[in-house]
CSV table of C-alpha atoms and ligand atoms in Angstrom, one decimal:
chain,number,residue,atom,x,y,z
A,75,MET,CA,7.8,29.5,5.6
A,76,THR,CA,5.4,27.1,4.0
A,77,ASP,CA,6.7,23.8,2.9
A,78,HIS,CA,5.1,22.5,-0.3
A,79,TYR,CA,4.0,18.8,-0.9
A,80,ALA,CA,1.7,17.4,-3.5
A,81,VAL,CA,0.1,14.0,-4.9
A,82,LEU,CA,0.8,13.2,-8.4
A,83,GLY,CA,-1.3,10.8,-10.3
A,84,ASN,CA,-4.3,10.4,-12.7
A,85,PRO,CA,-6.8,10.5,-11.3
A,86,VAL,CA,-6.1,12.5,-8.3
A,87,ALA,CA,-9.3,14.5,-7.8
A,88,HIS,CA,-10.6,12.0,-5.1
A,89,SER,CA,-7.4,11.3,-3.4
A,90,MET,CA,-7.5,11.6,0.2
A,91,SER,CA,-3.9,12.6,0.7
A,92,PRO,CA,-4.3,16.2,0.8
A,93,ALA,CA,-7.0,16.0,3.5
A,94,ILE,CA,-4.7,13.2,5.4
A,95,HIS,CA,-1.5,15.2,5.2
A,96,ALA,CA,-3.3,18.5,6.3
A,97,PHE,CA,-4.7,16.8,9.3
A,98,PHE,CA,-1.2,15.5,10.3
A,99,ALA,CA,0.1,18.9,9.8
A,100,ALA,CA,-2.5,20.7,11.9
A,101,ASN,CA,-1.9,18.3,14.7
A,102,LEU,CA,1.6,18.9,14.6
A,103,GLY,CA,1.5,22.5,14.2
A,104,ASP,CA,3.6,22.4,10.8
A,105,ASP,CA,3.2,24.9,8.1
A,106,ILE,CA,2.6,23.0,4.8
A,107,SER,CA,0.8,23.1,1.7
A,108,TYR,CA,-0.5,19.8,-0.2
A,109,ASP,CA,-1.8,19.9,-3.7
A,110,ARG,CA,-3.1,17.5,-6.3
A,111,LEU,CA,-1.4,17.3,-9.5
A,112,LEU,CA,-3.0,15.6,-12.4
A,113,VAL,CA,-0.2,13.9,-14.7
A,114,GLU,CA,-1.1,13.6,-18.3
A,115,GLU,CA,0.1,10.6,-20.0
A,116,GLY,CA,3.9,10.8,-20.7
A,117,ASN,CA,4.0,13.9,-18.5
A,118,PHE,CA,5.3,12.3,-15.3
A,119,ASP,CA,9.1,13.8,-15.3
A,120,ALA,CA,7.9,17.3,-16.5
A,121,THR,CA,5.4,17.5,-13.8
A,122,ALA,CA,7.5,16.0,-11.0
A,123,SER,CA,10.4,18.3,-11.9
A,124,GLY,CA,8.2,21.3,-12.1
A,125,PHE,CA,6.7,20.7,-8.7
A,126,LEU,CA,10.1,19.7,-7.1
A,127,ALA,CA,11.7,22.9,-8.2
A,128,ASN,CA,10.1,24.3,-5.0
A,129,GLY,CA,8.3,21.4,-3.4
A,130,ARG,CA,10.0,19.4,-0.7
A,131,GLY,CA,8.3,15.9,-1.6
A,132,CYS,CA,5.3,14.4,-3.2
A,133,ASN,CA,3.5,11.3,-3.2
A,134,VAL,CA,2.8,9.4,-6.3
A,135,THR,CA,-0.2,7.2,-7.1
A,136,VAL,CA,-1.7,5.2,-9.8
A,137,PRO,CA,-0.6,5.0,-12.7
A,138,CYS,CA,2.8,6.8,-12.0
A,139,LYS,CA,4.6,4.7,-9.5
A,140,GLY,CA,6.8,3.0,-12.0
A,141,ASP,CA,7.6,6.5,-13.7
A,142,ALA,CA,8.5,7.9,-10.1
A,143,PHE,CA,10.6,4.6,-9.7
A,144,ARG,CA,12.5,5.6,-13.0
A,145,PHE,CA,12.6,9.5,-12.2
A,146,ALA,CA,14.2,9.1,-8.6
A,147,ASP,CA,18.1,9.5,-8.5
A,148,THR,CA,18.4,7.1,-5.6
A,149,LEU,CA,16.1,4.5,-4.2
A,150,SER,CA,15.3,2.8,-0.8
A,151,GLU,CA,15.5,-0.9,-0.7
A,152,TYR,CA,11.6,-1.0,-0.5
A,153,ALA,CA,11.3,0.8,-3.7
A,154,LYS,CA,13.8,-1.2,-5.3
A,155,THR,CA,12.1,-4.6,-4.5
A,156,ALA,CA,8.6,-3.2,-5.2
A,157,LEU,CA,10.0,-1.5,-8.6
A,158,ALA,CA,7.6,1.2,-7.6
A,159,VAL,CA,7.9,4.7,-5.8
A,160,ASN,CA,5.0,6.3,-3.8
A,161,THR,CA,7.0,8.9,-2.2
A,162,LEU,CA,9.6,11.4,-3.6
A,163,LYS,CA,11.8,13.5,-1.5
A,164,LYS,CA,14.1,16.2,-2.4
A,165,LEU,CA,17.4,15.9,-0.6
A,166,ASP,CA,19.6,18.5,0.7
A,167,ASP,CA,22.0,18.1,-2.3
A,168,GLY,CA,19.1,18.7,-4.6
A,169,ARG,CA,18.9,14.9,-5.6
A,170,ILE,CA,15.6,13.0,-5.5
A,171,TYR,CA,15.1,10.1,-3.3
A,172,GLY,CA,12.3,7.6,-3.9
A,173,ASP,CA,10.9,5.3,-1.3
A,174,ASN,CA,7.8,3.2,-1.1
A,175,THR,CA,5.9,3.4,2.1
A,176,ASP,CA,2.9,1.0,0.9
A,177,GLY,CA,4.1,-2.2,2.3
A,178,ARG,CA,5.5,-0.8,5.5
A,179,GLY,CA,2.2,1.0,5.8
A,180,PHE,CA,0.5,-2.4,5.5
A,181,VAL,CA,2.5,-4.1,8.1
A,182,ALA,CA,2.2,-1.1,10.6
A,183,ASP,CA,-1.3,-1.4,10.4
A,184,LEU,CA,-1.4,-5.2,11.1
A,185,LYS,CA,0.9,-4.4,14.1
A,186,PHE,CA,-1.6,-1.7,15.3
A,187,LYS,CA,-4.4,-4.4,14.9
A,188,GLY,CA,-2.5,-6.7,17.1
A,189,VAL,CA,-1.7,-9.0,14.0
A,190,SER,CA,1.9,-10.7,14.1
A,191,LEU,CA,3.1,-12.2,10.9
A,192,ASN,CA,6.0,-14.0,12.8
A,193,GLY,CA,5.7,-17.7,11.7
A,194,ALA,CA,2.3,-17.0,10.3
A,195,ARG,CA,0.8,-18.8,7.2
A,196,VAL,CA,-0.1,-16.0,4.7
A,197,LEU,CA,-1.9,-16.2,1.3
A,198,ILE,CA,-1.5,-13.3,-1.2
A,199,LEU,CA,-4.0,-13.2,-3.9
A,200,GLY,CA,-2.7,-11.4,-6.7
A,201,ALA,CA,0.9,-11.0,-8.2
A,202,GLY,CA,0.8,-7.5,-9.6
A,203,GLY,CA,2.3,-4.2,-8.4
A,204,ALA,CA,0.3,-4.4,-5.1
A,205,ALA,CA,1.6,-7.8,-4.2
A,206,ARG,CA,5.0,-7.0,-4.9
A,207,GLY,CA,4.8,-3.9,-3.1
A,208,ILE,CA,4.0,-5.6,0.1
A,209,LEU,CA,6.3,-8.6,-0.2
A,210,LYS,CA,9.5,-7.3,1.2
A,211,PRO,CA,7.9,-5.8,4.4
A,212,VAL,CA,5.8,-8.9,4.8
A,213,LEU,CA,8.9,-11.2,4.7
A,214,ASP,CA,10.8,-8.9,6.9
A,215,GLU,CA,8.4,-10.0,9.6
A,216,LYS,CA,9.5,-13.7,9.2
A,217,PRO,CA,6.1,-15.5,8.3
A,218,GLY,CA,6.3,-19.4,8.2
A,219,GLU,CA,5.0,-19.5,4.7
A,220,VAL,CA,3.7,-17.2,2.1
A,221,VAL,CA,1.6,-18.6,-0.8
A,222,ILE,CA,1.1,-16.2,-3.8
A,223,ALA,CA,-1.9,-17.5,-5.6
A,224,ASN,CA,-2.7,-15.7,-8.8
A,225,ARG,CA,-5.1,-16.1,-11.9
A,226,THR,CA,-1.9,-16.1,-14.1
A,227,LEU,CA,0.4,-18.6,-12.3
A,228,SER,CA,3.5,-17.5,-14.3
A,229,LYS,CA,3.5,-14.2,-12.6
A,230,ALA,CA,3.2,-15.8,-9.3
A,231,GLN,CA,6.2,-18.1,-10.1
A,232,GLU,CA,8.3,-15.0,-11.2
A,233,LEU,CA,7.8,-13.6,-7.5
A,234,GLN,CA,8.6,-17.1,-6.2
A,235,LYS,CA,11.8,-16.9,-7.9
A,236,LEU,CA,12.7,-13.5,-6.9
A,237,PHE,CA,11.8,-13.8,-3.2
A,238,GLY,CA,13.1,-17.2,-2.3
A,239,SER,CA,12.0,-20.4,-0.4
A,240,VAL,CA,9.3,-18.9,2.2
A,241,VAL,CA,7.4,-17.9,-1.1
A,242,LYS,CA,5.3,-20.7,-3.1
A,243,ALA,CA,3.5,-19.9,-6.1
A,244,GLN,CA,-0.2,-21.6,-6.8
A,245,SER,CA,-3.0,-21.1,-9.3
A,246,THR,CA,-5.7,-19.3,-7.4
A,247,GLU,CA,-8.4,-22.0,-7.9
A,248,THR,CA,-6.0,-24.8,-6.7
A,249,VAL,CA,-5.8,-23.1,-3.1
A,250,ARG,CA,-7.7,-25.3,-0.4
A,251,ASP,CA,-6.0,-24.5,2.9
A,252,GLY,CA,-6.9,-22.2,5.6
A,253,PHE,CA,-4.4,-19.4,6.5
A,254,ASP,CA,-3.6,-17.1,9.5
A,255,LEU,CA,-4.3,-14.2,6.9
A,256,VAL,CA,-5.5,-13.9,3.5
A,257,ILE,CA,-4.4,-10.8,1.5
A,258,ASN,CA,-6.4,-9.6,-1.4
A,259,ALA,CA,-3.7,-7.7,-3.4
A,260,THR,CA,-5.6,-8.1,-6.7
A,261,SER,CA,-7.2,-5.2,-8.3
A,262,ALA,CA,-10.4,-7.1,-8.8
A,263,SER,CA,-12.4,-5.1,-6.2
A,264,LEU,CA,-11.8,-2.1,-8.4
A,265,SER,CA,-14.1,-3.7,-11.2
A,266,GLY,CA,-16.5,-5.1,-8.6
A,267,SER,CA,-15.2,-8.7,-8.9
A,268,LEU,CA,-13.6,-11.3,-7.1
A,269,PRO,CA,-10.5,-13.4,-7.3
A,270,ALA,CA,-11.7,-17.1,-8.2
A,271,ILE,CA,-10.8,-18.4,-4.8
A,272,ASP,CA,-12.6,-21.4,-3.1
A,273,PRO,CA,-15.1,-19.8,-0.7
A,274,GLY,CA,-13.9,-22.5,1.9
A,275,VAL,CA,-10.3,-21.0,2.2
A,276,LEU,CA,-12.1,-17.9,3.7
A,277,SER,CA,-14.2,-20.2,6.1
A,278,ARG,CA,-10.9,-21.8,7.3
A,279,SER,CA,-8.7,-18.7,7.6
A,280,ARG,CA,-8.4,-16.5,10.7
A,281,ARG,CA,-8.1,-13.4,9.0
A,282,ALA,CA,-8.7,-11.8,5.7
A,283,CYS,CA,-8.0,-8.1,4.5
A,284,ASP,CA,-8.3,-6.1,1.1
A,285,LEU,CA,-5.3,-3.8,0.2
A,286,MET,CA,-8.4,-1.6,-1.3
A,287,TYR,CA,-10.4,0.5,0.9
A,288,SER,CA,-13.9,1.9,0.7
A,289,GLN,CA,-15.9,4.8,2.4
A,290,ASN,CA,-17.8,2.4,4.7
A,291,GLY,CA,-14.9,-0.1,5.1
A,292,GLU,CA,-16.3,-2.8,3.0
A,293,THR,CA,-15.0,-3.9,-0.2
A,294,ILE,CA,-16.6,-6.8,-2.2
A,295,PHE,CA,-13.9,-9.1,-1.0
A,296,THR,CA,-14.5,-8.0,2.8
A,297,GLU,CA,-18.1,-8.7,2.3
A,298,PHE,CA,-17.2,-12.2,0.6
A,299,ALA,CA,-14.9,-13.1,3.4
A,300,ARG,CA,-17.2,-12.1,6.2
A,301,LYS,CA,-20.0,-14.1,4.4
A,302,GLN,CA,-17.8,-17.2,4.5
A,303,GLY,CA,-17.5,-16.6,8.4
A,304,CYS,CA,-13.9,-15.4,8.3
A,305,PRO,CA,-13.7,-14.2,12.0
A,306,GLU,CA,-11.6,-11.1,11.4
A,307,VAL,CA,-11.9,-8.9,8.3
A,308,PHE,CA,-10.8,-5.5,7.4
A,309,ASP,CA,-10.0,-3.2,4.2
A,310,GLY,CA,-6.9,-1.2,3.4
A,311,PHE,CA,-8.1,2.1,5.3
A,312,GLY,CA,-5.4,1.8,7.8
A,313,MET,CA,-2.9,1.0,5.4
A,314,LEU,CA,-3.6,4.2,3.5
A,315,ILE,CA,-3.4,6.2,6.7
A,316,MET,CA,0.1,4.4,7.7
A,317,GLN,CA,1.7,5.0,4.3
A,318,ALA,CA,0.9,8.4,4.4
A,319,ALA,CA,2.1,8.9,8.0
A,320,LEU,CA,5.5,7.1,7.0
A,321,SER,CA,5.7,9.6,4.0
A,322,TYR,CA,5.3,12.4,6.2
A,323,GLU,CA,7.9,11.1,8.7
A,324,LEU,CA,10.4,10.7,5.6
A,325,TRP,CA,9.9,14.3,4.5
A,326,ARG,CA,9.8,15.9,7.8
A,327,GLY,CA,11.5,13.5,10.5
A,328,ILE,CA,8.4,13.3,12.7
A,329,MET,CA,6.0,10.6,13.0
A,330,PRO,CA,2.4,11.9,12.9
A,331,ASP,CA,-0.4,10.7,15.4
A,332,PHE,CA,-1.9,8.1,13.0
A,333,GLU,CA,-4.2,6.5,15.7
A,334,VAL,CA,-6.0,10.0,15.9
A,335,ALA,CA,-5.9,10.4,12.0
A,336,LEU,CA,-7.3,7.0,11.6
A,337,LYS,CA,-10.2,7.6,14.1
A,338,HIS,CA,-11.0,11.0,12.6
A,339,PHE,CA,-11.0,9.8,8.9
A,340,ARG,CA,-12.8,6.7,9.4
A,341,LYS,CA,-15.6,8.7,11.1
A,342,ASN,CA,-15.6,11.5,8.5
A,343,SER,CA,-15.1,9.6,5.4
B,772,LIG,P1,-0.6,-3.6,-11.1
B,772,LIG,O1,0.7,-4.3,-11.3
B,772,LIG,O2,-0.5,-2.3,-11.9
B,772,LIG,O3,-1.0,-3.5,-9.6
B,772,LIG,P2,-1.7,-5.8,-12.6
B,772,LIG,O4,-0.4,-6.0,-13.1
B,772,LIG,O5,-2.7,-5.6,-13.5
B,772,LIG,O6,-1.9,-4.3,-12.0
B,772,LIG,O7,-2.1,-6.7,-11.3
B,772,LIG,C1,-3.3,-6.7,-10.8
B,772,LIG,C2,-3.5,-8.1,-10.2
B,772,LIG,O8,-4.6,-8.3,-9.8
B,772,LIG,C3,-2.8,-9.3,-11.1
B,772,LIG,O9,-2.4,-10.4,-10.1
B,772,LIG,C4,-4.1,-9.7,-11.7
B,772,LIG,O10,-4.2,-11.0,-12.0
B,772,LIG,P3,-3.4,-11.3,-13.5
B,772,LIG,O11,-2.1,-11.4,-13.3
B,772,LIG,O12,-4.1,-12.8,-13.7
B,772,LIG,O13,-3.7,-10.5,-14.5
B,772,LIG,C5,-5.2,-9.6,-10.7
B,772,LIG,N1,-6.6,-9.5,-11.1
B,772,LIG,C6,-7.1,-8.2,-11.6
B,772,LIG,N2,-8.5,-8.7,-11.9
B,772,LIG,C7,-8.5,-9.8,-11.5
B,772,LIG,C8,-9.9,-10.6,-11.4
B,772,LIG,N3,-11.1,-10.1,-11.9
B,772,LIG,N4,-9.8,-11.8,-10.8
B,772,LIG,C9,-8.6,-12.3,-10.3
B,772,LIG,N5,-7.4,-11.6,-10.2
B,772,LIG,C10,-7.6,-10.2,-11.0
């Protein structure tokens, strides 16, 4: 019998999730369907309930991750700290479980790339949903220091208060040091702009990455970091595949071969 899954969001037309999950399922010989469901404003609960009446689980994307957080009957620790859900699963007793695989997907991709956060000095640019979503999985790796730099300092300070002493808040333009890893978690790339970070920070840092991804692997931020001479630069494409693989594992109890998927989609995207 076919198991039904979907991605809910607005827009969803360009979501790669249906192709990624179809690829996982084909490799594993699983019989699944995976649809796109456009959520009209204020319609998340009805759309999710309607789908989950028969569906076994769904992914949730922008701008519905907060709605999914409120909708779920029970939440993972990752969802609780992120205040956002990207994966819903219907449990055997009919209740809906909400998880967030974005941050774990990010850390899994770092590990796959051979990047260890243990003891590392990390700079996170941005203090919105994306930054919040990666913070627990990043801190679980025991970095030496995490500086959160944001255009609006107060938002970074809120995260500092919540996440404790390893986390330090700063205004973006006051950051001068180099870091082991600079993470762009702002949504600036979406509008083709850059956070107001001193270019010297990227010259002095060992690695830089964007949580955003693009077809050719470059975002405005990765290009900027490369231009400043940062030796290792990557976009969020690996994170995209990893978060999908973790959702698949949550739903079906088996981890897809993300390495094969990564190669396939990077080549064909
Ligand atoms: P969400 O929480 O939905 O991810 P958000 O709360 O708007 O979105 O957060 C987006 C993040 O990107 C914020 O840290 C935002 O900075 P502010 O808190 O100062 O608004 C940051 N951001 C967005 N566009 C930016 C830009 N052009 N330059 C610098 N930071 C930007």
